[in-house]
Amino acid sequence: KAGVTQTPRYLIKTRGQQVTLSCSPISGHRSVSWYQQTPGQGLQFLFEYFSETQRNKGNFPGRFSGRQFSNSRSEMNVSTLELGDSALYLCASSFTDRDQETQYFGPGTRLLVL
Amino acid sequence: AQSVTQLDSHVSVSEGTPVLLRCNYSSSYSPSLFWYVQHPNKGLQLLLKYTSAATLVKGINGFEAEFKKSETSFHLTKPSAHMSDAAEYFCVVSLFSGGYNKLIFGAGTRLAVHP
């Protein structure tokens, strides 16, 4: 099976702009989670979508939003970009096997805000 | 509350020598535990996972981890380091709450391998 794919891989934006990142999960996976990774804060959970519904959310401001489509593909949007939003954004898709969920990560989108 | 602590932020070994990356967890019930590896400018790759079927878990690239409930540890080991093992390693515990799982990541251990 193909792995998790994320587009674009690299992005440069300026403060105040908005950005949309895309994630295609592994075929058959219905859950998609998003994470922000920075050198200072490490890996932080943004939100999770399952069957087009957000079922879990981290502690990020409302500028960060997401959605999931019927084919399980997910998008993440950040509005009014700030310098501190520069980070590697990772998407993970998962399935549950005998009550254990395993997440598989994509290569990430590196966002630089100038 | 569940948490995970990686005891070393940096580990340096010589090629061909053993690797030990330490991880302790805190959990109120039997946890699901994972080790992920992240090479520079890459995403996270699953190395291995503890499923409660066996305490010694074998993963990819010669890595293995042993679940020790009495010590609340899940240390990652490899008998002989290779240059390609240089990366950052994350110990992860899965929290089941509200009907779904949430991952809690350790701070990471950066492994350096010297020739």
XYZ file of N, CA, C and O in Angstrom, chain A residues 17-111:
380
model
N -0.846 35.958 5.866
C -1.448 35.117 4.835
C -2.085 33.891 5.456
O -1.983 33.653 6.660
N -2.766 33.135 4.626
C -3.325 31.874 5.088
C -2.761 30.748 4.232
O -2.250 30.973 3.136
N -2.828 29.532 4.765
C -2.246 28.399 4.071
C -3.118 27.166 4.261
O -3.781 27.013 5.295
N -3.143 26.322 3.252
C -3.865 25.051 3.335
C -2.919 23.914 3.006
O -2.236 23.941 1.982
N -2.868 22.948 3.878
C -2.026 21.770 3.705
C -2.919 20.554 3.483
O -4.007 20.462 4.057
N -2.427 19.623 2.693
C -3.238 18.461 2.347
C -2.576 17.163 2.789
O -1.349 17.045 2.785
N -3.399 16.200 3.145
C -2.913 14.900 3.588
C -3.797 13.802 3.006
O -5.023 13.836 3.162
N -3.157 12.839 2.360
C -3.886 11.664 1.868
C -3.474 10.459 2.688
O -2.297 10.090 2.696
N -4.415 9.844 3.378
C -4.058 8.728 4.267
C -3.815 7.439 3.498
O -4.094 7.353 2.299
N -3.322 6.465 4.227
C -3.179 5.133 3.667
C -4.571 4.591 3.338
O -5.524 4.815 4.098
N -4.669 3.902 2.234
C -5.961 3.376 1.807
C -6.581 2.514 2.900
O -5.940 1.617 3.465
N -7.846 2.808 3.218
C -8.546 2.040 4.245
C -8.490 2.667 5.630
O -9.243 2.269 6.522
N -7.590 3.629 5.815
C -7.517 4.309 7.108
C -8.559 5.415 7.153
O -8.647 6.229 6.225
N -9.300 5.465 8.243
C -10.369 6.456 8.337
C -10.035 7.608 9.275
O -10.740 8.601 9.315
N -8.968 7.446 10.041
C -8.596 8.488 10.996
C -7.365 9.222 10.499
O -6.400 8.606 10.046
N -7.406 10.533 10.606
C -6.266 11.374 10.238
C -6.005 12.354 11.374
O -6.917 13.036 11.837
N -4.749 12.395 11.808
C -4.343 13.325 12.871
C -3.298 14.286 12.330
O -2.520 13.928 11.441
N -3.271 15.470 12.900
C -2.293 16.489 12.507
C -1.466 16.893 13.711
O -1.992 17.024 14.830
N -0.165 17.109 13.454
C 0.760 17.516 14.493
C 1.620 18.669 13.983
O 1.926 18.761 12.799
N 2.030 19.497 14.930
C 3.002 20.556 14.641
C 4.298 20.201 15.358
O 4.285 19.846 16.539
N 5.407 20.269 14.652
C 6.698 19.984 15.260
C 7.618 21.183 15.109
O 7.890 21.647 14.002
N 8.094 21.683 16.245
C 9.058 22.782 16.253
C 10.207 22.417 17.172
O 10.040 21.605 18.092
N 11.388 23.013 16.958
C 12.529 22.695 17.835
C 12.251 23.023 19.302
O 12.681 22.305 20.192
N 11.506 24.065 19.551
C 11.277 24.479 20.927
C 10.181 23.704 21.644
O 10.301 23.390 22.827
N 9.131 23.387 20.946
C 7.963 22.751 21.565
C 7.857 21.261 21.280
O 7.009 20.576 21.869
N 8.669 20.761 20.382
C 8.573 19.347 20.046
C 7.318 19.054 19.241
O 6.819 19.910 18.511
N 6.794 17.849 19.408
C 5.604 17.422 18.674
C 4.363 17.781 19.476
O 4.208 17.358 20.615
N 3.480 18.534 18.849
C 2.238 18.914 19.518
C 1.045 18.506 18.659
O 1.031 18.750 17.453
N 0.070 17.923 19.307
C -1.127 17.444 18.641
C -2.044 18.610 18.295
O -2.342 19.459 19.148
N -2.494 18.634 17.054
C -3.407 19.692 16.609
C -4.854 19.221 16.678
O -5.665 19.787 17.378
N -5.185 18.229 15.890
C -6.537 17.658 15.896
C -6.562 16.338 15.151
O -5.614 15.981 14.455
N -7.674 15.644 15.343
C -7.894 14.362 14.687
C -9.270 14.341 14.045
O -10.242 14.840 14.633
N -9.313 13.765 12.867
C -10.589 13.593 12.179
C -10.844 12.112 11.942
O -9.922 11.336 11.640
N -12.101 11.750 12.098
C -12.516 10.372 11.856
C -13.862 10.420 11.161
O -14.804 11.031 11.677
N -13.948 9.789 10.012
C -15.203 9.782 9.246
C -15.784 11.181 9.122
O -16.972 11.403 9.420
N -14.945 12.110 8.722
C -15.328 13.491 8.399
C -15.693 14.333 9.619
O -16.155 15.473 9.464
N -15.478 13.808 10.807
C -15.824 14.545 12.028
C -14.582 14.753 12.878
O -13.790 13.817 13.053
N -14.441 15.951 13.404
C -13.331 16.184 14.323
C -13.705 15.551 15.663
O -14.693 15.948 16.293
N -12.881 14.629 16.139
C -13.221 13.962 17.380
C -12.219 14.240 18.494
O -12.391 13.783 19.618
N -11.186 14.991 18.207
C -10.216 15.324 19.244
C -9.466 16.569 18.797
O -9.192 16.750 17.604
N -9.128 17.409 19.761
C -8.487 18.674 19.413
C -7.459 19.024 20.458
O -7.687 18.852 21.659
N -6.322 19.536 20.011
C -5.284 19.991 20.925
C -5.511 21.443 21.316
O -6.561 22.026 21.045
N -4.505 22.018 21.964
C -4.624 23.373 22.484
C -4.030 24.404 21.537
O -3.012 25.033 21.840
N -4.637 24.568 20.412
C -4.200 25.548 19.429
C -5.315 26.564 19.209
O -6.486 26.254 19.372
N -4.929 27.784 18.826
C -5.961 28.814 18.599
C -6.840 28.474 17.408
O -6.514 27.626 16.580
N -7.952 29.192 17.317
C -8.916 28.926 16.276
C -8.421 29.201 14.871
O -9.077 28.828 13.899
N -7.259 29.850 14.765
C -6.680 30.085 13.434
C -6.332 28.758 12.747
O -6.194 28.695 11.532
N -6.181 27.727 13.536
C -5.869 26.400 13.019
C -7.170 25.608 12.888
O -7.904 25.437 13.866
N -7.454 25.172 11.707
C -8.678 24.407 11.484
C -8.400 23.295 10.492
O -7.369 23.280 9.818
N -9.330 22.401 10.395
C -9.139 21.294 9.464
C -10.466 20.750 9.000
O -11.536 21.172 9.458
N -10.374 19.813 8.097
C -11.574 19.100 7.665
C -11.147 17.780 7.039
O -9.979 17.592 6.678
N -12.111 16.906 6.917
C -11.849 15.615 6.283
C -12.953 15.348 5.282
O -14.134 15.620 5.541
N -12.579 14.798 4.164
C -13.527 14.532 3.087
C -14.005 13.075 3.142
O -13.458 12.259 3.900
N -14.969 12.778 2.337
C -15.565 11.438 2.375
C -14.566 10.346 1.981
O -14.724 9.187 2.346
N -13.519 10.711 1.247
C -12.502 9.713 0.880
C -11.370 9.653 1.911
O -10.333 9.052 1.652
N -11.584 10.279 3.053
C -10.662 10.330 4.195
C -9.496 11.300 4.012
O -8.754 11.512 4.968
N -9.340 11.866 2.853
C -8.316 12.907 2.686
C -8.633 14.073 3.615
O -9.797 14.363 3.891
N -7.576 14.703 4.093
C -7.791 15.776 5.066
C -7.001 17.018 4.653
O -5.954 16.915 3.994
N -7.522 18.141 5.029
C -6.823 19.400 4.846
C -6.737 20.128 6.172
O -7.627 20.014 7.028
N -5.646 20.869 6.305
C -5.471 21.699 7.478
C -5.262 23.128 6.990
O -4.529 23.355 6.024
N -5.914 24.064 7.633
C -5.823 25.457 7.240
C -5.316 26.298 8.419
O -5.738 26.084 9.565
N -4.422 27.201 8.114
C -3.983 28.162 9.126
C -4.223 29.557 8.554
O -3.709 29.889 7.479
N -4.988 30.337 9.247
C -5.284 31.693 8.784
C -4.414 32.694 9.551
O -3.890 32.394 10.626
N -4.269 33.875 8.986
C -3.518 34.960 9.623
C -2.207 34.443 10.207
O -1.962 34.455 11.422
N -1.361 33.973 9.324
C -0.111 33.341 9.749
C 0.747 34.262 10.601
O 0.827 35.476 10.361
N 1.401 33.651 11.605
C 2.350 34.344 12.469
C 3.717 33.684 12.298
O 3.818 32.537 11.867
N 4.758 34.440 12.672
C 6.111 33.902 12.533
C 6.254 32.575 13.284
O 6.929 31.654 12.820
N 5.594 32.479 14.422
C 5.687 31.279 15.250
C 5.008 30.059 14.658
O 5.125 28.967 15.214
N 4.313 30.244 13.560
C 3.673 29.086 12.906
C 4.660 28.330 12.028
O 4.316 27.272 11.485
N 5.863 28.866 11.871
C 6.892 28.154 11.112
C 7.182 26.832 11.807
O 7.537 26.801 12.993
N 7.029 25.743 11.081
C 7.155 24.427 11.699
C 7.068 23.348 10.635
O 6.784 23.630 9.465
N 7.301 22.129 11.082
C 7.022 20.953 10.254
C 5.645 20.435 10.673
O 5.418 20.179 11.851
N 4.738 20.353 9.723
C 3.394 19.871 10.007
C 3.280 18.431 9.517
O 3.455 18.149 8.335
N 2.998 17.563 10.460
C 2.930 16.142 10.167
C 1.497 15.649 10.215
O 0.723 16.034 11.093
N 1.194 14.807 9.290
C -0.107 14.166 9.244
C 0.109 12.677 9.495
O 1.116 12.105 9.057
N -0.815 12.061 10.189
C -0.731 10.624 10.436
C -2.093 9.999 10.203
O -3.117 10.552 10.609
N -2.098 8.867 9.544
C -3.359 8.142 9.408
C -3.275 6.878 10.252
O -2.182 6.379 10.549
N -4.411 6.387 10.655
C -4.385 5.250 11.563
C -5.569 4.326 11.341
O -6.599 4.698 10.794
N -5.361 3.101 11.804
C -6.447 2.140 11.866
C -6.397 1.497 13.248
O -5.379 1.539 13.941
N -7.465 0.882 13.639
C -7.547 0.219 14.942
C -7.663 -1.279 14.737
O -8.538 -1.743 14.012
N -6.727 -2.002 15.354
C -6.707 -3.451 15.245
C -6.779 -4.040 16.647
O -5.869 -3.846 17.444
N -7.860 -4.730 16.937
C -8.041 -5.331 18.265
C -7.815 -4.289 19.363
O -7.061 -4.493 20.295
N -8.484 -3.196 19.219
C -8.481 -2.110 20.190
C -7.152 -1.374 20.290
O -6.969 -0.558 21.198
N -6.205 -1.680 19.425
C -4.978 -0.902 19.434
C -4.870 -0.115 18.149
O -4.958 -0.666 17.050
N -4.662 1.176 18.320
C -4.547 2.062 17.167
C -3.076 2.304 16.871
O -2.273 2.547 17.773
N -2.710 2.244 15.600
C -1.342 2.510 15.175
C -1.360 3.633 14.163
O -2.105 3.583 13.181
N -0.547 4.652 14.428
C -0.491 5.801 13.529
C 0.716 5.710 12.606
O 1.816 5.385 13.046
N 0.502 6.036 11.348
C 1.543 6.049 10.334
C 1.657 7.472 9.803
O 0.650 8.066 9.390
N 2.886 7.964 9.816
C 3.099 9.367 9.509
C 3.524 9.603 8.064
O 4.210 8.777 7.457
N 3.134 10.758 7.568
C 3.616 11.219 6.274
C 4.948 11.929 6.428
O 5.457 12.079 7.542
N 5.509 12.404 5.312
C 6.826 13.053 5.343
C 6.792 14.469 5.902
O 7.829 15.024 6.236
N 5.596 15.039 5.991
C 5.486 16.378 6.555
C 5.493 17.482 5.515
O 5.949 17.300 4.382
N 4.955 18.609 5.913
C 5.049 19.844 5.135
C 5.812 20.851 5.984
O 5.424 21.136 7.113
N 6.910 21.349 5.422
C 7.691 22.343 6.167
C 7.224 23.724 5.751
O 7.333 24.114 4.592
N 6.694 24.453 6.714
C 6.159 25.794 6.480
C 7.102 26.829 7.079
O 7.468 26.734 8.246
